[in-house]
Amino acid sequence: MSILGSIFTWWNGATWGTHLGLRGKTKMGTDSLGNVYWQGGKDTAGNPRRWVIYNGANDASRVPPEWHGWLHHQVADVPDKSLPPPRRWEKEAAANMTGTSFAYRPRGALEEGGRRAAATGDYEAWSPEG
């Protein structure tokens, strides 16, 4: 990203003001996507403030579930220390694919041709006379 882009465009990543605001805060860790998690200061309820600096575009669906729990104070310590290791049947978290060619489109969706199965016998259309 260009220098001017990093100064003025928050939607492409953290701005310089954000990085300046990290002075005196504690880096808590990074996830598999390269997002960096920070903690420092207190909110009005006395809880520690926690936030994420995204690696790339600001998209909340790119925060893995374990770090989402940490950000929202569901676990006290970072996920590496407080959560059990992942089970072999668990899948990796996937980013939100809405708006991309990989988005889920059920049969009958306009993007899939707009044709859906005919209504079955359990459907009866409502009419105001009946």
XYZ file of N, CA and C in Angstrom:
390
model
N 0.847 -1.173 0.000
C 0.000 0.000 0.000
C 0.891 1.234 0.000
N 0.462 2.263 -0.708
C 1.237 3.493 -0.786
C 1.214 4.227 0.558
N 2.117 5.159 0.696
C 2.180 5.935 1.941
C 0.899 6.740 2.128
N 0.423 7.408 1.082
C -0.820 8.168 1.207
C -1.998 7.248 1.486
N -1.997 6.060 0.870
C -3.072 5.105 1.123
C -3.096 4.651 2.568
N -1.924 4.439 3.159
C -1.885 3.996 4.552
C -2.204 5.126 5.532
N -2.119 6.356 5.088
C -2.466 7.483 5.960
C -3.972 7.712 5.976
N -4.615 7.635 4.815
C -5.999 8.068 4.698
C -7.038 6.969 4.537
N -6.681 5.783 4.104
C -7.697 4.767 3.800
C -7.699 3.679 4.861
N -8.667 3.711 5.745
C -8.770 2.725 6.813
C -9.260 1.384 6.295
N -9.996 1.347 5.173
C -10.587 0.099 4.696
C -9.561 -0.826 4.057
N -8.370 -0.340 3.751
C -7.321 -1.175 3.176
C -6.353 -1.701 4.225
N -6.582 -1.431 5.472
C -5.687 -1.849 6.538
C -5.554 -0.738 7.560
N -4.700 -0.946 8.517
C -4.522 0.026 9.592
C -3.819 1.282 9.082
N -4.297 2.432 9.528
C -3.682 3.703 9.140
C -2.505 4.009 10.059
N -1.780 5.052 9.718
C -0.643 5.449 10.551
C -1.115 5.851 11.939
N -2.284 6.478 12.010
C -2.818 6.868 13.316
C -3.058 5.670 14.210
N -3.502 4.582 13.626
C -3.703 3.351 14.399
C -2.377 2.841 14.919
N -1.368 2.823 14.064
C -0.055 2.342 14.488
C 0.556 3.242 15.566
N 0.315 4.543 15.471
C 0.801 5.441 16.518
C 0.065 5.188 17.834
N -1.203 4.825 17.753
C -1.989 4.539 18.944
C -1.585 3.248 19.644
N -0.785 2.413 18.987
C -0.336 1.158 19.590
C 0.852 1.335 20.532
N 1.382 2.552 20.587
C 2.517 2.778 21.491
C 2.090 2.511 22.927
N 2.860 1.737 23.639
C 2.560 1.423 25.031
C 1.580 0.271 25.200
N 1.118 -0.318 24.109
C 0.201 -1.457 24.180
C 0.995 -2.751 24.039
N 0.374 -3.856 24.397
C 1.051 -5.148 24.383
C 0.571 -5.981 23.211
N 1.517 -6.452 22.411
C 1.187 -7.367 21.325
C 0.953 -8.743 21.940
N -0.261 -9.276 21.722
C -0.638 -10.535 22.358
C -0.378 -11.750 21.476
N -0.357 -11.565 20.169
C -0.086 -12.690 19.288
C -0.558 -12.441 17.879
N -0.331 -13.443 17.026
C -0.778 -13.396 15.645
C -1.506 -14.692 15.320
N -2.381 -14.641 14.329
C -3.087 -15.856 13.928
C -2.508 -16.390 12.625
N -3.116 -17.441 12.111
C -2.609 -18.089 10.899
C -2.750 -17.215 9.661
N -3.614 -16.210 9.695
C -3.806 -15.310 8.558
C -2.885 -14.100 8.605
N -2.111 -13.959 9.667
C -1.204 -12.827 9.799
C -1.794 -11.638 10.528
N -3.021 -11.737 11.031
C -3.610 -10.664 11.820
C -2.882 -10.564 13.158
N -2.699 -9.345 13.650
C -1.974 -9.121 14.903
C -2.963 -8.620 15.954
N -2.888 -9.189 17.159
C -3.824 -8.869 18.243
C -3.102 -8.110 19.336
N -3.776 -7.077 19.856
C -3.195 -6.165 20.831
C -4.113 -6.020 22.040
N -3.507 -5.646 23.155
C -4.259 -5.379 24.380
C -3.580 -4.242 25.115
N -4.387 -3.384 25.734
C -3.834 -2.295 26.514
C -4.903 -1.322 26.946
N -4.718 -0.746 28.094
C -5.691 0.201 28.615
C -6.927 -0.507 29.146
N -7.891 0.270 29.608
C -9.142 -0.278 30.154
C -10.320 0.432 29.511
N -11.421 -0.306 29.370
C -12.641 0.336 28.883
C -13.414 0.888 30.081
N -14.596 1.426 29.856
C -15.350 2.064 30.933
C -15.816 1.074 31.999
N -15.896 -0.206 31.654
C -16.296 -1.225 32.627
C -15.093 -1.803 33.370
N -13.897 -1.349 33.038
C -12.694 -1.839 33.694
C -12.069 -3.051 33.023
N -12.633 -3.498 31.911
C -12.063 -4.627 31.171
C -10.924 -4.148 30.288
N -9.928 -5.000 30.040
C -8.841 -4.579 29.140
C -9.350 -4.407 27.712
N -8.870 -3.377 27.034
C -9.233 -3.158 25.630
C -8.430 -4.130 24.768
N -9.116 -4.721 23.798
C -8.480 -5.667 22.894
C -8.885 -5.313 21.472
N -7.957 -5.451 20.528
C -8.292 -5.185 19.145
C -7.353 -5.939 18.223
N -7.732 -5.942 16.942
C -6.990 -6.662 15.911
C -6.558 -5.682 14.833
N -5.347 -5.874 14.332
C -4.859 -5.167 13.159
C -4.817 -6.212 12.042
N -5.688 -6.045 11.052
C -5.810 -7.033 9.985
C -4.614 -7.029 9.057
N -4.283 -8.185 8.573
C -3.268 -8.336 7.544
C -3.987 -8.266 6.203
N -4.133 -7.080 5.674
C -4.875 -6.891 4.432
C -6.161 -6.139 4.693
N -7.187 -6.479 3.918
C -8.458 -5.773 4.004
C -9.120 -5.973 5.365
N -9.820 -4.931 5.823
C -10.537 -5.004 7.090
C -11.813 -5.800 6.889
N -11.788 -7.059 7.296
C -12.935 -7.940 7.141
C -13.034 -8.792 8.395
N -14.075 -8.558 9.176
C -14.209 -9.245 10.461
C -14.336 -10.754 10.308
N -14.760 -11.239 9.143
C -14.866 -12.686 8.967
C -13.498 -13.341 8.838
N -12.438 -12.546 8.778
C -11.088 -13.090 8.698
C -10.466 -13.307 10.076
N -11.238 -13.127 11.130
C -10.758 -13.407 12.484
C -11.155 -14.850 12.828
N -10.181 -15.721 13.123
C -10.519 -17.108 13.470
C -11.359 -17.171 14.746
N -12.162 -18.231 14.914
C -13.064 -18.325 16.067
C -12.364 -18.198 17.419
N -11.190 -18.801 17.556
C -10.521 -18.738 18.861
C -10.103 -17.313 19.214
N -9.659 -16.546 18.229
C -9.292 -15.157 18.501
C -10.534 -14.280 18.641
N -11.617 -14.622 17.977
C -12.873 -13.897 18.169
C -13.309 -14.002 19.623
N -13.189 -15.202 20.195
C -13.522 -15.390 21.605
C -12.648 -14.545 22.512
N -11.372 -14.443 22.186
C -10.462 -13.624 22.997
C -10.822 -12.146 22.875
N -11.099 -11.681 21.656
C -11.448 -10.271 21.455
C -12.685 -9.871 22.246
N -13.631 -10.797 22.400
C -14.891 -10.508 23.080
C -14.912 -10.981 24.529
N -13.729 -11.183 25.100
C -13.558 -11.514 26.522
C -14.259 -12.811 26.922
N -14.368 -13.765 26.003
C -14.936 -15.065 26.344
C -13.887 -15.975 26.962
N -12.624 -15.705 26.677
C -11.512 -16.392 27.321
C -10.573 -15.328 27.866
N -9.948 -15.619 28.995
C -9.118 -14.614 29.652
C -7.740 -14.496 29.021
N -7.165 -15.626 28.619
C -5.811 -15.624 28.083
C -5.845 -15.860 26.578
N -4.716 -15.652 25.919
C -4.661 -15.860 24.466
C -5.003 -17.311 24.140
N -5.549 -17.578 22.958
C -6.014 -18.924 22.617
C -4.952 -20.011 22.722
N -3.701 -19.689 22.428
C -2.646 -20.710 22.494
C -2.501 -21.272 23.902
N -2.753 -20.443 24.909
C -2.578 -20.866 26.302
C -3.866 -21.362 26.941
N -5.014 -20.831 26.523
C -6.245 -21.129 27.249
C -7.129 -22.188 26.596
N -6.942 -22.470 25.314
C -7.813 -23.420 24.634
C -7.109 -24.758 24.416
N -7.866 -25.848 24.419
C -7.250 -27.147 24.126
C -6.827 -27.198 22.664
N -5.938 -28.126 22.322
C -5.533 -28.219 20.918
C -6.724 -28.606 20.040
N -6.707 -28.203 18.776
C -7.841 -28.529 17.903
C -7.958 -30.032 17.688
N -9.186 -30.489 17.553
C -9.430 -31.909 17.308
C -9.210 -32.198 15.829
N -8.961 -33.448 15.519
C -8.641 -33.779 14.130
C -9.842 -33.616 13.202
N -11.055 -33.642 13.733
C -12.247 -33.498 12.896
C -12.640 -32.044 12.669
N -12.004 -31.101 13.358
C -12.325 -29.690 13.186
C -11.753 -29.161 11.877
N -12.545 -28.338 11.192
C -12.106 -27.719 9.949
C -11.539 -26.336 10.242
N -10.697 -25.872 9.355
C -10.189 -24.512 9.457
C -11.326 -23.531 9.178
N -11.294 -22.374 9.818
C -12.302 -21.348 9.581
C -12.149 -20.813 8.162
N -13.260 -20.529 7.518
C -13.244 -19.993 6.160
C -13.719 -18.547 6.180
N -13.153 -17.747 5.306
C -13.556 -16.345 5.209
C -14.941 -16.251 4.576
N -15.589 -15.129 4.767
C -16.896 -14.881 4.184
C -16.742 -14.728 2.669
N -17.400 -15.586 1.914
C -17.277 -15.576 0.454
C -18.397 -14.803 -0.242
N -19.260 -14.136 0.511
C -20.344 -13.363 -0.086
C -19.776 -12.318 -1.033
N -20.360 -12.223 -2.214
C -19.909 -11.246 -3.195
C -18.800 -11.745 -4.093
N -18.359 -12.979 -3.906
C -17.323 -13.544 -4.759
C -17.912 -14.681 -5.584
N -17.131 -15.193 -6.492
C -17.599 -16.324 -7.305
C -17.681 -17.605 -6.486
N -17.104 -17.633 -5.293
C -17.136 -18.815 -4.433
C -18.310 -18.812 -3.459
N -19.166 -17.795 -3.502
C -20.296 -17.692 -2.585
C -21.283 -18.833 -2.825
N -21.966 -19.235 -1.768
C -22.973 -20.293 -1.892
C -24.192 -19.745 -2.621
N -24.606 -20.454 -3.637
C -25.800 -20.084 -4.406
C -26.663 -21.326 -4.554
N -27.786 -21.393 -3.857
C -28.639 -22.580 -3.938
C -29.322 -22.676 -5.299
N -29.822 -23.869 -5.612
C -30.582 -24.038 -6.846
C -31.770 -23.083 -6.808
N -32.037 -22.427 -7.905
C -33.122 -21.467 -7.966
C -32.652 -20.036 -7.796
N -31.420 -19.826 -7.373
C -30.894 -18.470 -7.246
C -30.737 -17.867 -8.639
N -30.860 -16.565 -8.753
C -30.745 -15.909 -10.051
C -29.393 -16.185 -10.700
N -28.345 -16.272 -9.903
C -27.012 -16.531 -10.443
C -26.889 -17.945 -10.995
N -27.787 -18.837 -10.578
C -27.766 -20.222 -11.037
C -28.832 -20.474 -12.100
N -29.344 -19.456 -12.712
C -30.323 -19.613 -13.774
C -31.738 -19.267 -13.358
N -32.018 -19.133 -12.081
C -33.320 -18.715 -11.600
C -34.401 -19.770 -11.674
N -34.059 -21.008 -11.942
C -35.072 -22.065 -12.021
C -35.017 -22.896 -10.754
N -36.152 -23.084 -10.168
C -36.218 -23.901 -8.966
C -37.199 -25.029 -9.187
N -37.157 -25.982 -8.297
C -38.048 -27.125 -8.415
C -39.493 -26.672 -8.258
N -40.376 -27.359 -8.952
C -41.799 -27.028 -8.842
C -42.278 -27.318 -7.427
N -43.275 -26.561 -6.979
C -43.826 -26.761 -5.636
C -44.443 -28.140 -5.542
N -44.285 -28.774 -4.395
C -44.817 -30.120 -4.206
C -46.269 -30.046 -3.733
N -46.890 -31.193 -3.516
C -48.295 -31.259 -3.143
C -48.616 -30.678 -1.779
N -47.608 -30.415 -0.934
C -47.892 -29.883 0.395
C -48.049 -28.359 0.393
N -47.967 -27.753 -0.768
C -48.089 -26.306 -0.872
C -49.443 -25.962 -1.486
N -50.144 -25.056 -0.849
C -51.416 -24.589 -1.385
C -51.412 -23.073 -1.359
N -51.588 -22.449 -2.499
C -51.542 -20.997 -2.586
C -52.690 -20.373 -1.817
N -52.442 -19.271 -1.162
C -53.449 -18.561 -0.400
C -54.279 -17.720 -1.356
N -55.558 -17.668 -1.118
C -56.413 -16.776 -1.895
C -57.330 -16.035 -0.925
N -57.600 -14.782 -1.158
C -58.398 -13.993 -0.205
C -59.855 -14.459 -0.106
N -60.369 -15.159 -1.103
C -61.751 -15.618 -1.043
C -61.920 -16.831 -0.130
N -60.851 -17.599 0.036
C -60.952 -18.862 0.763
C -60.731 -18.704 2.185
